[in-house]
């Protein structure tokens, strides 16, 4: 291994450590607790080392968001692959999405609530974000209905799931009706 390859591997390792530490701190204490000073202390590197990888907190949030998008896509695909039939796939997708949002609150915030500096729904949208949307579209496109553009239907269904996730987390929706919400969304919105 050349010196350059070793340095690149070490740099990539530091970057992964920064992102993992930021994510862990955000999950434990919220994103307000994530500062370059606290990250530097936790990973035992100086703040200039952090700034050599990321220009600031927004880029760190963006890195967590990209990681989360890949995880959300994998969770959606795993859930829908195990389901039999269109209705079961859509219901599994909805449950997997809501479960992801509930179990990964800091990552979900990085993806959809915070300024992460990433372009969404544009030509230069990063691949992990495109792939997360594609994972939704793969399942939802088949139930969009005649004359309905599958991407648009996916956006509306996704927006509904996002609303349910954020309102539930904020305590605005009673948790005892979680399953009924999924059933209603699947039965009324999807053409099955």
Short mmCIF file of N, CA and C in Angstrom, two decimals, residues 8 19 30 36 74-75 86 93 123 135 150 155-156 162 187:
data_model
loop_
_atom_site.label_atom_id
_atom_site.label_comp_id
_atom_site.label_asym_id
_atom_site.label_seq_id
_atom_site.Cartn_x
_atom_site.Cartn_y
_atom_site.Cartn_z
N UNK A 8 -5.31 8.31 2.44
CA UNK A 8 -6.71 8.37 2.02
C UNK A 8 -7.58 7.47 2.89
N UNK A 19 -18.81 11.44 11.46
CA UNK A 19 -20.24 11.27 11.14
C UNK A 19 -20.90 10.37 12.18
N UNK A 30 -29.87 15.32 20.91
CA UNK A 30 -30.45 16.25 19.94
C UNK A 30 -29.36 16.98 19.16
N UNK A 36 -18.91 21.53 16.82
CA UNK A 36 -17.57 21.08 16.43
C UNK A 36 -16.68 20.90 17.66
N UNK A 74 -32.80 0.93 2.08
CA UNK A 74 -32.62 -0.50 2.38
C UNK A 74 -33.79 -1.03 3.21
N UNK A 75 -34.24 -0.26 4.19
CA UNK A 75 -35.37 -0.68 5.02
C UNK A 75 -36.65 -0.81 4.19
N UNK A 86 -49.58 -6.28 -3.93
CA UNK A 86 -49.44 -4.82 -3.88
C UNK A 86 -49.89 -4.19 -2.56
N UNK A 93 -44.33 -1.00 3.33
CA UNK A 93 -43.54 0.21 3.09
C UNK A 93 -43.91 1.30 4.09
N UNK A 123 -31.60 18.08 -10.47
CA UNK A 123 -30.64 17.35 -11.29
C UNK A 123 -29.43 16.89 -10.47
N UNK A 135 -36.74 3.87 -3.97
CA UNK A 135 -37.23 2.74 -3.18
C UNK A 135 -38.72 2.90 -2.88
N UNK A 150 -46.76 8.28 -11.56
CA UNK A 150 -46.26 7.54 -10.40
C UNK A 150 -45.36 8.36 -9.46
N UNK A 155 -44.79 11.16 -4.25
CA UNK A 155 -44.58 12.38 -3.45
C UNK A 155 -45.73 12.61 -2.46
N UNK A 156 -46.96 12.42 -2.93
CA UNK A 156 -48.12 12.63 -2.06
C UNK A 156 -48.16 11.59 -0.95
N UNK A 162 -44.72 11.34 6.01
CA UNK A 162 -43.92 12.33 6.74
C UNK A 162 -44.80 13.08 7.74
N UNK A 187 -55.58 2.03 2.24
CA UNK A 187 -56.87 1.72 1.62
C UNK A 187 -57.46 2.88 0.82
#
